[in-house]
Amino acid sequence: MAFEGLTEKLSAAFKRLRGKGRLTEADVKETMREVRMALLEADVSYKVVKDFVASVTERVTGSDVLESLTPAQQVIKIVNEELTKMMGGTNAKIAFANSGPTVIMMVGLQGAGKTTNGAKLAGYLKNRMGKRPLLAACDVYRPAAITQLQVVGEQLGIPVFAEGQIDPVQIARDALAHAKDHGFDTVLLDTAGRLHIDEQLMDELKNIKSAVHPNEILLVVDAMTGQDAVNAASAFDDALGIDGVVLTKLDGDARGGAALSIRAATGKPIKFVGTGEKLDMIELFHPDRMASRILGMGDMLSLIEKAEQSFDEKQAAKLEEKLRKNRFTLTDYLEQMQQLKNMGDLSQIAAMMPGQMGKQMQNAQIDEKLMARTEAIILSMTPQERENPGILNASRKRRIAAGCGQEVVAVNRLLKQFEMMQQLTKQLSKGKLPKGLGGLGGGGFGGGMGRMHGFGRRKRLK
C-alpha cells in the first residue's frame, strides 16, 4: 500500500507529541528530525524535504502553536496543510478544447505503463465524464504495441485508430481527422517510448506536438522508480513542455516518494494515479486527500465516491426496503456479492479508512474462488428456490450440486451461511440503516457479507 512506511513513521512521531500539554522548541526540533528522516526514507528528494521541514518548522514554532491547549493537533494540522501544498494544493483537471476534439498526448519511457494507462484514462473519460474518446496507436516501434492497445480498447469498448507501422506523425494527423469526421470528442495518442531519454525520441514527440497541437501532454511515470520518476518528469518537461503527470503503480510503492516530489521538483501537477492492474483502477489525484491518507486519517470522500460508482442507487434503495421488511433473498445476496466485487481490491479500500479501521482491513482479501463457487450454486437454483430457500429438500439440493459441479455439503454450507445473514438483517431491520450502505448488507466490510465471502483469510476483520 502506498506510503505505508511513511504513515507509520509519522504516526509514531506525532504520538509522542500527544502526551505533552505544552510543546517546547526542543520538542518541535526532535519531531521535525523524525519527519525529515521519514520523508527521506520514503524516497522524497532531499531539496523537497529540506524546504518542507523548514516551512513546517517556521509555522509550528509560532507562539499560537506552542501555547495552544492542543499543540499536537495543531502540528498535525500544519503538516497536513504543508503536505497538501507540496503536492499541488488542489486537483488539476484536464484542459478540454472549447471546440473540436480534445487531443491528449500520452508520453513516457518504456515500461511505465503508457499504453495501458492511456486506455484507462480513455475509459475514465468515457464512463465518468460522458466523453466519446478515440485511442490512436502512434507507437510503431515496440513489438505488439498496436495489438496491446487494440486489446485493451476492446475490453473498454473504446475504438482504436491504427494505420500500421507508418510515420507516427501522419497517424496522429489522420486520427484527429477521423475523430472530427466521426464525432469523437477526445483523441488520446499512444506515442512511442524508449528505455532512456534520447534526442530521436524527443524529436519525434516534438513533431507530433507541432502537427496536432495537443491540449494536454501527459507524462506517464512509474511510482516504483522513485527519484528516477522525478528525473524523467524534469527531462520530458524541459524538452517537450508537459502539462501534467499520470503516476502509475502507486499501489505497489510502499514509500511513495515520487508522488510527494514531482510537483515540488518540476512544478507540474500529478493529474491521475493508477491504483491497480484492472482497467478501471485510475483516479483523479487529490493532494488534500492523499495528505490525509499519509497522516493515517483516511480518505472517506474517495471511499464514498467509489461506493457510489459501484452501487446502483435505485437497487440500493430497493434492497434497503427489503432489509427493513426482512425479505432478503438469495437473489438479493447474489446481486450484492457482484456489486461488492466491483469495488475492487480491499487493500485499496483499507487505504481510504482512517486509523485502526484501515489497519484491520489492510491484509484482508476477497476469496474470489469462494465467491465464484457461491455464485455458481445460486445460479444453479430456480428463481423460486432463490426467493424461498425453505423449499430446498434433499432432491433439489442434489440437483443444484450436480448443476454447479459442487458437493451437496457446499450447498448446505451456503444455506447455513445465508440463514445467518438473514438473522443479521433481521437485527439490522430493527434499527436505522446507514444511507448508501444498504448495498453492503448493513454490516460494513467486516459484517455478514464479509464472513460469507472469505474476507480476512489472512487477518480476520473485527
CSV table of C-alpha atoms in Angstrom, one decimal:
chain,number,residue,atom,x,y,z
A,1,MET,CA,0.0,0.0,0.0
A,2,ALA,CA,1.4,3.4,-1.0
A,3,PHE,CA,3.0,5.4,1.9
A,4,GLU,CA,2.6,2.6,4.3
A,5,GLY,CA,6.1,3.0,5.8
A,6,LEU,CA,5.8,6.8,5.9
A,7,THR,CA,2.4,6.7,7.6
A,8,GLU,CA,3.7,4.5,10.3
A,9,LYS,CA,6.8,6.7,11.0
A,10,LEU,CA,4.8,9.9,11.0
A,11,SER,CA,2.2,8.4,13.3
A,12,ALA,CA,4.9,7.3,15.7
A,13,ALA,CA,6.5,10.8,15.7
A,14,PHE,CA,3.2,12.6,16.4
A,15,LYS,CA,2.1,10.1,19.0
A,16,ARG,CA,4.9,11.3,21.3
A,17,LEU,CA,3.6,14.8,21.0
A,18,ARG,CA,0.1,13.9,22.1
A,19,GLY,CA,1.1,13.2,25.6
A,20,LYS,CA,2.5,16.7,26.1
A,21,GLY,CA,0.4,19.6,27.5
A,22,ARG,CA,2.8,22.2,26.1
A,23,LEU,CA,5.4,22.0,23.4
A,24,THR,CA,8.9,23.4,23.6
A,25,GLU,CA,11.1,24.3,20.6
A,26,ALA,CA,13.2,21.2,21.6
A,27,ASP,CA,10.1,19.0,21.1
A,28,VAL,CA,9.4,20.6,17.7
A,29,LYS,CA,13.1,20.1,16.7
A,30,GLU,CA,13.0,16.4,17.6
A,31,THR,CA,9.7,15.8,15.9
A,32,MET,CA,10.9,17.6,12.7
A,33,ARG,CA,14.1,15.5,12.7
A,34,GLU,CA,11.9,12.3,12.7
A,35,VAL,CA,9.7,13.8,10.0
A,36,ARG,CA,12.8,14.6,7.9
A,37,MET,CA,14.1,11.0,8.2
A,38,ALA,CA,10.7,9.5,7.4
A,39,LEU,CA,10.4,11.6,4.2
A,40,LEU,CA,14.0,10.8,3.1
A,41,GLU,CA,13.4,7.1,3.7
A,42,ALA,CA,10.2,7.4,1.6
A,43,ASP,CA,12.5,8.5,-1.3
A,44,VAL,CA,11.4,12.1,-1.3
A,45,SER,CA,14.1,14.3,-2.8
A,46,TYR,CA,16.5,16.0,-0.4
A,47,LYS,CA,15.7,19.5,-1.6
A,48,VAL,CA,11.9,19.0,-1.3
A,49,VAL,CA,12.3,17.5,2.2
A,50,LYS,CA,14.6,20.4,3.3
A,51,ASP,CA,12.1,23.1,2.1
A,52,PHE,CA,9.1,21.2,3.6
A,53,VAL,CA,10.7,20.8,7.0
A,54,ALA,CA,11.8,24.5,7.1
A,55,SER,CA,8.3,25.6,6.2
A,56,VAL,CA,6.6,23.4,8.8
A,57,THR,CA,9.1,24.4,11.5
A,58,GLU,CA,8.6,28.1,10.9
A,59,ARG,CA,4.8,27.7,11.3
A,60,VAL,CA,5.0,25.4,14.2
A,61,THR,CA,7.4,27.5,16.3
A,62,GLY,CA,4.9,30.3,16.3
A,63,SER,CA,3.5,31.2,19.8
A,64,ASP,CA,0.0,30.2,18.7
A,65,VAL,CA,1.0,26.6,18.4
A,66,LEU,CA,3.4,26.3,21.3
A,67,GLU,CA,0.9,27.9,23.7
A,68,SER,CA,-2.1,26.0,22.3
A,69,LEU,CA,-4.1,23.7,24.6
A,70,THR,CA,-3.9,21.0,21.8
A,71,PRO,CA,-0.4,21.6,20.4
A,72,ALA,CA,-0.1,18.1,18.8
A,73,GLN,CA,-3.3,18.6,16.9
A,74,GLN,CA,-2.0,22.0,15.7
A,75,VAL,CA,1.2,20.4,14.5
A,76,ILE,CA,-0.6,17.6,12.6
A,77,LYS,CA,-2.9,20.2,11.0
A,78,ILE,CA,0.1,22.3,9.8
A,79,VAL,CA,1.9,19.2,8.4
A,80,ASN,CA,-1.3,18.2,6.6
A,81,GLU,CA,-1.6,21.6,5.0
A,82,GLU,CA,2.0,21.7,4.0
A,83,LEU,CA,1.8,18.1,2.5
A,84,THR,CA,-1.2,19.2,0.5
A,85,LYS,CA,0.6,22.3,-0.7
A,86,MET,CA,3.7,20.2,-1.6
A,87,MET,CA,1.6,18.0,-3.9
A,88,GLY,CA,-0.1,20.9,-5.6
A,89,GLY,CA,-2.9,22.1,-3.3
A,90,THR,CA,-5.9,21.2,-5.4
A,91,ASN,CA,-6.5,18.5,-8.0
A,92,ALA,CA,-5.5,19.6,-11.5
A,93,LYS,CA,-8.1,18.9,-14.2
A,94,ILE,CA,-7.7,18.2,-17.9
A,95,ALA,CA,-8.0,21.2,-20.2
A,96,PHE,CA,-10.7,20.3,-22.7
A,97,ALA,CA,-10.9,22.1,-26.0
A,98,ASN,CA,-13.6,24.7,-26.5
A,99,SER,CA,-14.3,23.4,-29.9
A,100,GLY,CA,-13.3,20.3,-31.8
A,101,PRO,CA,-11.8,17.2,-30.3
A,102,THR,CA,-9.6,17.5,-27.3
A,103,VAL,CA,-6.2,15.9,-28.1
A,104,ILE,CA,-4.3,14.3,-25.2
A,105,MET,CA,-0.8,13.1,-26.0
A,106,MET,CA,0.5,10.3,-23.7
A,107,VAL,CA,4.3,10.3,-23.4
A,108,GLY,CA,6.8,8.4,-21.3
A,109,LEU,CA,9.6,5.9,-21.1
A,110,GLN,CA,9.1,2.2,-22.0
A,111,GLY,CA,7.8,0.1,-19.1
A,112,ALA,CA,6.0,3.0,-17.3
A,113,GLY,CA,2.5,1.7,-18.4
A,114,LYS,CA,1.8,4.3,-21.0
A,115,THR,CA,-0.4,2.2,-23.3
A,116,THR,CA,-2.4,0.6,-20.5
A,117,ASN,CA,-2.9,3.9,-18.6
A,118,GLY,CA,-3.8,5.8,-21.8
A,119,ALA,CA,-6.6,3.3,-22.2
A,120,LYS,CA,-7.5,3.5,-18.5
A,121,LEU,CA,-7.8,7.3,-18.9
A,122,ALA,CA,-9.9,6.9,-22.0
A,123,GLY,CA,-12.2,4.6,-20.0
A,124,TYR,CA,-12.4,7.1,-17.2
A,125,LEU,CA,-13.3,9.9,-19.6
A,126,LYS,CA,-16.0,7.7,-21.2
A,127,ASN,CA,-17.6,6.2,-18.0
A,128,ARG,CA,-17.1,9.0,-15.5
A,129,MET,CA,-17.3,12.1,-17.7
A,130,GLY,CA,-19.5,11.1,-20.6
A,131,LYS,CA,-16.9,11.7,-23.2
A,132,ARG,CA,-16.6,9.8,-26.6
A,133,PRO,CA,-12.8,9.0,-26.7
A,134,LEU,CA,-10.7,7.6,-29.6
A,135,LEU,CA,-7.4,5.8,-28.9
A,136,ALA,CA,-4.7,6.3,-31.6
A,137,ALA,CA,-1.8,3.9,-32.0
A,138,CYS,CA,1.2,6.1,-32.6
A,139,ASP,CA,3.8,3.7,-31.2
A,140,VAL,CA,5.0,1.9,-34.3
A,141,TYR,CA,8.3,0.6,-32.9
A,142,ARG,CA,7.6,-1.6,-29.9
A,143,PRO,CA,6.6,-5.1,-30.8
A,144,ALA,CA,2.8,-5.7,-30.3
A,145,ALA,CA,2.2,-2.2,-29.1
A,146,ILE,CA,-0.6,-1.7,-31.6
A,147,THR,CA,-2.1,-5.0,-30.7
A,148,GLN,CA,-1.9,-4.3,-27.0
A,149,LEU,CA,-3.8,-1.0,-27.5
A,150,GLN,CA,-6.5,-2.8,-29.6
A,151,VAL,CA,-6.9,-5.4,-26.9
A,152,VAL,CA,-7.4,-3.0,-24.0
A,153,GLY,CA,-9.5,-0.7,-26.2
A,154,GLU,CA,-11.9,-3.6,-27.0
A,155,GLN,CA,-12.1,-4.6,-23.3
A,156,LEU,CA,-13.2,-1.0,-22.5
A,157,GLY,CA,-15.4,-0.6,-25.5
A,158,ILE,CA,-13.3,2.2,-27.0
A,159,PRO,CA,-12.4,2.3,-30.7
A,160,VAL,CA,-8.7,2.3,-31.7
A,161,PHE,CA,-7.4,4.1,-34.7
A,162,ALA,CA,-4.4,2.3,-36.3
A,163,GLU,CA,-2.7,2.5,-39.6
A,164,GLY,CA,0.2,0.1,-39.0
A,165,GLN,CA,3.8,0.9,-38.9
A,166,ILE,CA,3.9,4.2,-40.9
A,167,ASP,CA,5.0,7.6,-39.9
A,168,PRO,CA,3.6,8.3,-36.4
A,169,VAL,CA,3.2,12.0,-37.2
A,170,GLN,CA,0.9,11.1,-40.1
A,171,ILE,CA,-1.0,8.6,-37.8
A,172,ALA,CA,-1.7,11.4,-35.3
A,173,ARG,CA,-2.9,13.8,-38.1
A,174,ASP,CA,-5.2,11.1,-39.6
A,175,ALA,CA,-6.5,10.1,-36.1
A,176,LEU,CA,-7.5,13.7,-35.5
A,177,ALA,CA,-9.2,14.0,-38.9
A,178,HIS,CA,-11.0,10.7,-38.2
A,179,ALA,CA,-12.2,11.9,-34.9
A,180,LYS,CA,-13.6,15.1,-36.4
A,181,ASP,CA,-15.4,13.1,-39.2
A,182,HIS,CA,-16.9,10.5,-36.8
A,183,GLY,CA,-17.9,12.6,-33.8
A,184,PHE,CA,-15.3,11.7,-31.3
A,185,ASP,CA,-14.7,14.5,-28.8
A,186,THR,CA,-11.4,13.3,-27.3
A,187,VAL,CA,-8.3,11.7,-29.0
A,188,LEU,CA,-5.7,10.0,-26.9
A,189,LEU,CA,-2.3,9.5,-28.7
A,190,ASP,CA,-0.3,6.5,-27.5
A,191,THR,CA,3.2,7.5,-28.5
A,192,ALA,CA,6.4,5.6,-28.6
A,193,GLY,CA,8.8,5.4,-25.6
A,194,ARG,CA,12.4,4.4,-25.2
A,195,LEU,CA,14.4,2.7,-22.4
A,196,HIS,CA,16.0,6.0,-21.9
A,197,ILE,CA,15.6,9.6,-23.0
A,198,ASP,CA,17.3,10.4,-26.3
A,199,GLU,CA,17.3,13.0,-29.0
A,200,GLN,CA,15.5,10.8,-31.5
A,201,LEU,CA,12.6,10.2,-29.1
A,202,MET,CA,12.2,13.8,-28.3
A,203,ASP,CA,12.4,14.9,-31.9
A,204,GLU,CA,9.5,12.6,-32.8
A,205,LEU,CA,7.4,13.8,-29.9
A,206,LYS,CA,8.1,17.4,-30.9
A,207,ASN,CA,7.0,16.7,-34.5
A,208,ILE,CA,3.7,15.1,-33.3
A,209,LYS,CA,3.1,18.1,-31.0
A,210,SER,CA,3.7,20.5,-33.9
A,211,ALA,CA,1.4,18.5,-36.1
A,212,VAL,CA,-1.7,18.2,-33.9
A,213,HIS,CA,-1.2,20.9,-31.2
A,214,PRO,CA,-2.4,18.7,-28.2
A,215,ASN,CA,-4.5,20.3,-25.5
A,216,GLU,CA,-2.7,18.1,-22.9
A,217,ILE,CA,0.6,16.4,-22.9
A,218,LEU,CA,0.6,13.9,-20.0
A,219,LEU,CA,3.7,12.1,-18.9
A,220,VAL,CA,3.2,8.6,-17.6
A,221,VAL,CA,5.8,7.7,-14.9
A,222,ASP,CA,6.2,4.6,-12.7
A,223,ALA,CA,5.9,5.5,-9.0
A,224,MET,CA,8.1,2.5,-8.1
A,225,THR,CA,11.1,4.1,-9.8
A,226,GLY,CA,11.2,6.7,-7.1
A,227,GLN,CA,13.6,9.6,-7.9
A,228,ASP,CA,14.0,8.3,-11.5
A,229,ALA,CA,10.4,9.2,-12.0
A,230,VAL,CA,11.1,12.8,-10.9
A,231,ASN,CA,14.2,13.0,-13.1
A,232,ALA,CA,12.1,11.7,-16.1
A,233,ALA,CA,9.4,14.3,-15.4
A,234,SER,CA,12.0,17.1,-15.4
A,235,ALA,CA,13.7,15.9,-18.6
A,236,PHE,CA,10.4,15.5,-20.6
A,237,ASP,CA,9.2,18.9,-19.3
A,238,ASP,CA,12.4,20.6,-20.4
A,239,ALA,CA,12.3,19.1,-23.9
A,240,LEU,CA,8.6,18.9,-24.6
A,241,GLY,CA,6.7,21.0,-22.1
A,242,ILE,CA,4.3,18.6,-20.3
A,243,ASP,CA,1.0,19.7,-18.7
A,244,GLY,CA,0.8,17.0,-16.1
A,245,VAL,CA,1.7,13.6,-14.9
A,246,VAL,CA,0.0,10.2,-14.7
A,247,LEU,CA,1.6,8.3,-11.8
A,248,THR,CA,1.3,4.5,-12.2
A,249,LYS,CA,1.8,1.6,-9.8
A,250,LEU,CA,1.2,3.9,-6.8
A,251,ASP,CA,-0.4,0.8,-5.1
A,252,GLY,CA,2.9,-1.1,-5.4
A,253,ASP,CA,5.2,1.6,-3.9
A,254,ALA,CA,5.1,1.5,-0.1
A,255,ARG,CA,7.4,4.6,0.0
A,256,GLY,CA,5.5,6.9,-2.3
A,257,GLY,CA,8.3,9.5,-2.6
A,258,ALA,CA,7.6,10.2,-6.3
A,259,ALA,CA,4.1,11.4,-5.5
A,260,LEU,CA,5.5,13.8,-3.0
A,261,SER,CA,8.4,15.1,-5.1
A,262,ILE,CA,7.1,15.5,-8.6
A,263,ARG,CA,5.1,18.7,-8.2
A,264,ALA,CA,7.7,20.4,-5.9
A,265,ALA,CA,10.6,19.4,-8.2
A,266,THR,CA,9.0,20.2,-11.6
A,267,GLY,CA,6.1,22.5,-10.9
A,268,LYS,CA,3.9,20.1,-12.9
A,269,PRO,CA,0.8,18.6,-11.3
A,270,ILE,CA,0.0,14.9,-10.9
A,271,LYS,CA,-3.4,14.7,-12.6
A,272,PHE,CA,-4.2,11.0,-12.3
A,273,VAL,CA,-2.8,8.0,-10.4
A,274,GLY,CA,-3.0,4.3,-11.4
A,275,THR,CA,-4.0,2.3,-8.4
A,276,GLY,CA,-4.0,-1.3,-9.7
A,277,GLU,CA,-3.9,-3.5,-12.7
A,278,LYS,CA,-7.6,-3.6,-13.6
A,279,LEU,CA,-8.6,-1.2,-16.4
A,280,ASP,CA,-10.9,0.8,-14.1
A,281,MET,CA,-8.2,1.4,-11.5
A,282,ILE,CA,-7.4,5.0,-12.2
A,283,GLU,CA,-8.3,8.0,-10.1
A,284,LEU,CA,-8.1,11.8,-10.1
A,285,PHE,CA,-5.2,12.8,-7.9
A,286,HIS,CA,-6.4,14.9,-4.9
A,287,PRO,CA,-3.5,16.4,-2.9
A,288,ASP,CA,-5.6,17.0,0.1
A,289,ARG,CA,-7.0,13.5,0.2
A,290,MET,CA,-3.5,12.0,-0.3
A,291,ALA,CA,-2.1,14.1,2.5
A,292,SER,CA,-4.9,12.8,4.7
A,293,ARG,CA,-4.1,9.2,3.8
A,294,ILE,CA,-0.4,9.8,4.5
A,295,LEU,CA,-1.2,11.0,8.0
A,296,GLY,CA,-3.4,8.0,8.7
A,297,MET,CA,-6.6,10.0,8.7
A,298,GLY,CA,-8.1,8.0,5.8
A,299,ASP,CA,-9.9,9.3,2.7
A,300,MET,CA,-13.6,9.0,3.2
A,301,LEU,CA,-14.5,11.2,0.3
A,302,SER,CA,-12.8,8.8,-2.2
A,303,LEU,CA,-14.4,5.8,-0.4
A,304,ILE,CA,-17.9,7.4,-0.8
A,305,GLU,CA,-17.2,8.1,-4.5
A,306,LYS,CA,-16.0,4.5,-5.0
A,307,ALA,CA,-19.2,3.2,-3.4
A,308,GLU,CA,-21.4,5.5,-5.5
A,309,GLN,CA,-19.7,4.2,-8.7
A,310,SER,CA,-20.2,0.6,-7.7
A,311,PHE,CA,-23.7,0.7,-6.3
A,312,ASP,CA,-26.9,1.4,-8.2
A,313,GLU,CA,-28.9,3.9,-6.2
A,314,LYS,CA,-32.3,2.5,-7.1
A,315,GLN,CA,-31.2,-1.0,-6.4
A,316,ALA,CA,-29.7,0.1,-3.1
A,317,ALA,CA,-33.0,1.8,-2.1
A,318,LYS,CA,-34.9,-1.3,-3.1
A,319,LEU,CA,-32.6,-3.5,-1.1
A,320,GLU,CA,-32.8,-1.2,1.9
A,321,GLU,CA,-36.6,-1.6,1.9
A,322,LYS,CA,-36.2,-5.4,1.7
A,323,LEU,CA,-33.8,-5.3,4.6
A,324,ARG,CA,-36.2,-3.3,6.7
A,325,LYS,CA,-39.0,-5.8,6.0
A,326,ASN,CA,-36.6,-8.7,6.5
A,327,ARG,CA,-37.2,-10.0,2.9
A,328,PHE,CA,-33.6,-10.5,1.9
A,329,THR,CA,-33.4,-13.4,-0.6
A,330,LEU,CA,-30.6,-15.3,-2.4
A,331,THR,CA,-31.2,-13.2,-5.5
A,332,ASP,CA,-30.5,-10.1,-3.5
A,333,TYR,CA,-27.5,-11.7,-2.0
A,334,LEU,CA,-26.1,-12.6,-5.4
A,335,GLU,CA,-26.6,-9.0,-6.7
A,336,GLN,CA,-24.8,-7.6,-3.6
A,337,MET,CA,-22.0,-10.0,-4.0
A,338,GLN,CA,-21.5,-9.0,-7.6
A,339,GLN,CA,-21.6,-5.3,-6.7
A,340,LEU,CA,-19.2,-5.7,-3.8
A,341,LYS,CA,-16.7,-7.3,-6.2
A,342,ASN,CA,-16.9,-4.2,-8.4
A,343,MET,CA,-15.5,-2.1,-5.5
A,344,GLY,CA,-12.1,-3.7,-6.2
A,345,ASP,CA,-9.2,-4.7,-4.0
A,346,LEU,CA,-9.9,-4.5,-0.3
A,347,SER,CA,-6.3,-3.2,0.3
A,348,GLN,CA,-7.3,-0.1,-1.7
A,349,ILE,CA,-10.4,0.4,0.4
A,350,ALA,CA,-8.3,-0.1,3.5
A,351,ALA,CA,-6.1,2.8,2.4
A,352,MET,CA,-9.1,5.1,2.5
A,353,MET,CA,-10.1,4.0,6.0
A,354,PRO,CA,-8.9,6.1,9.0
A,355,GLY,CA,-6.7,4.8,11.8
A,356,GLN,CA,-7.2,1.3,13.2
A,357,MET,CA,-10.1,0.6,10.8
A,358,GLY,CA,-7.7,0.7,7.9
A,359,LYS,CA,-5.1,-1.4,9.6
A,360,GLN,CA,-7.6,-4.1,10.4
A,361,MET,CA,-8.6,-4.3,6.7
A,362,GLN,CA,-5.0,-3.9,5.3
A,363,ASN,CA,-4.3,-7.6,4.9
A,364,ALA,CA,-7.8,-8.7,4.2
A,365,GLN,CA,-8.6,-10.4,0.9
A,366,ILE,CA,-11.7,-11.4,-1.0
A,367,ASP,CA,-11.6,-15.1,-1.7
A,368,GLU,CA,-12.5,-15.0,-5.3
A,369,LYS,CA,-12.7,-18.8,-5.7
A,370,LEU,CA,-15.2,-19.0,-2.8
A,371,MET,CA,-17.2,-16.2,-4.4
A,372,ALA,CA,-17.2,-18.0,-7.7
A,373,ARG,CA,-18.5,-21.2,-6.1
A,374,THR,CA,-21.2,-19.3,-4.2
A,375,GLU,CA,-22.3,-17.6,-7.4
A,376,ALA,CA,-22.4,-21.0,-9.3
A,377,ILE,CA,-24.5,-22.6,-6.6
A,378,ILE,CA,-27.1,-19.7,-6.6
A,379,LEU,CA,-27.3,-19.6,-10.4
A,380,SER,CA,-28.0,-23.4,-10.4
A,381,MET,CA,-31.2,-22.7,-8.4
A,382,THR,CA,-34.5,-21.9,-10.0
A,383,PRO,CA,-35.9,-18.4,-9.4
A,384,GLN,CA,-38.4,-19.9,-7.0
A,385,GLU,CA,-35.7,-21.6,-5.0
A,386,ARG,CA,-33.7,-18.3,-4.7
A,387,GLU,CA,-36.7,-16.4,-3.5
A,388,ASN,CA,-37.7,-19.2,-1.0
A,389,PRO,CA,-34.8,-21.4,0.1
A,390,GLY,CA,-37.1,-23.2,2.6
A,391,ILE,CA,-38.4,-25.4,-0.2
A,392,LEU,CA,-34.9,-26.9,-0.9
A,393,ASN,CA,-35.2,-30.6,0.0
A,394,ALA,CA,-32.6,-33.3,-0.4
A,395,SER,CA,-33.6,-34.0,-4.0
A,396,ARG,CA,-33.4,-30.3,-5.0
A,397,LYS,CA,-30.0,-29.9,-3.3
A,398,ARG,CA,-28.6,-32.9,-5.2
A,399,ARG,CA,-29.8,-31.3,-8.5
A,400,ILE,CA,-28.2,-27.9,-7.6
A,401,ALA,CA,-24.9,-29.5,-6.6
A,402,ALA,CA,-24.8,-31.5,-9.8
A,403,GLY,CA,-25.6,-28.4,-11.9
A,404,CYS,CA,-22.7,-26.4,-10.5
A,405,GLY,CA,-20.2,-29.2,-10.1
A,406,GLN,CA,-20.2,-28.9,-6.2
A,407,GLU,CA,-20.9,-31.3,-3.4
A,408,VAL,CA,-24.2,-31.2,-1.5
A,409,VAL,CA,-22.3,-30.2,1.6
A,410,ALA,CA,-21.3,-27.0,-0.2
A,411,VAL,CA,-24.9,-26.2,-0.9
A,412,ASN,CA,-25.8,-26.9,2.7
A,413,ARG,CA,-22.9,-24.6,3.9
A,414,LEU,CA,-24.2,-21.8,1.7
A,415,LEU,CA,-27.7,-22.1,3.0
A,416,LYS,CA,-26.5,-22.2,6.6
A,417,GLN,CA,-24.5,-19.0,6.0
A,418,PHE,CA,-27.4,-17.4,4.3
A,419,GLU,CA,-29.6,-18.2,7.3
A,420,MET,CA,-27.0,-16.4,9.5
A,421,MET,CA,-27.1,-13.5,7.1
A,422,GLN,CA,-30.9,-13.4,7.4
A,423,GLN,CA,-30.6,-13.3,11.2
A,424,LEU,CA,-28.2,-10.4,10.9
A,425,THR,CA,-30.5,-8.4,8.5
A,426,LYS,CA,-33.4,-9.1,10.9
A,427,GLN,CA,-31.5,-7.5,13.7
A,428,LEU,CA,-30.5,-4.6,11.5
A,429,SER,CA,-34.0,-4.0,10.3
A,430,LYS,CA,-34.9,-3.0,13.9
A,431,GLY,CA,-32.5,-0.1,13.6
A,432,LYS,CA,-31.8,2.6,11.1
A,433,LEU,CA,-29.5,1.5,8.2
A,434,PRO,CA,-26.8,4.0,7.2
A,435,LYS,CA,-27.8,5.7,3.9
A,436,GLY,CA,-26.0,4.3,0.9
A,437,LEU,CA,-24.7,1.3,2.8
A,438,GLY,CA,-27.7,-0.9,2.3
A,439,GLY,CA,-25.8,-2.5,-0.5
A,440,LEU,CA,-23.2,-3.7,1.9
A,441,GLY,CA,-25.7,-5.7,3.9
A,442,GLY,CA,-25.6,-3.0,6.5
A,443,GLY,CA,-22.8,-4.8,8.2
A,444,GLY,CA,-19.9,-3.0,6.7
A,445,PHE,CA,-16.9,-4.7,5.1
A,446,GLY,CA,-16.4,-7.0,8.1
A,447,GLY,CA,-20.0,-7.9,8.6
A,448,GLY,CA,-22.2,-10.8,7.4
A,449,MET,CA,-21.3,-10.4,3.7
A,450,GLY,CA,-17.6,-10.3,4.6
A,451,ARG,CA,-17.7,-13.5,6.6
A,452,MET,CA,-19.7,-15.3,3.8
A,453,HIS,CA,-17.1,-14.4,1.2
A,454,GLY,CA,-13.9,-15.2,3.0
A,455,PHE,CA,-12.8,-11.7,3.8
A,456,GLY,CA,-10.0,-11.7,6.3
A,457,ARG,CA,-8.4,-15.0,5.1
A,458,ARG,CA,-5.1,-13.7,6.2
A,459,LYS,CA,-6.4,-11.5,9.0
A,460,ARG,CA,-9.9,-11.7,10.5
A,461,LEU,CA,-11.8,-8.5,10.5
A,462,LYS,CA,-13.3,-7.2,13.7
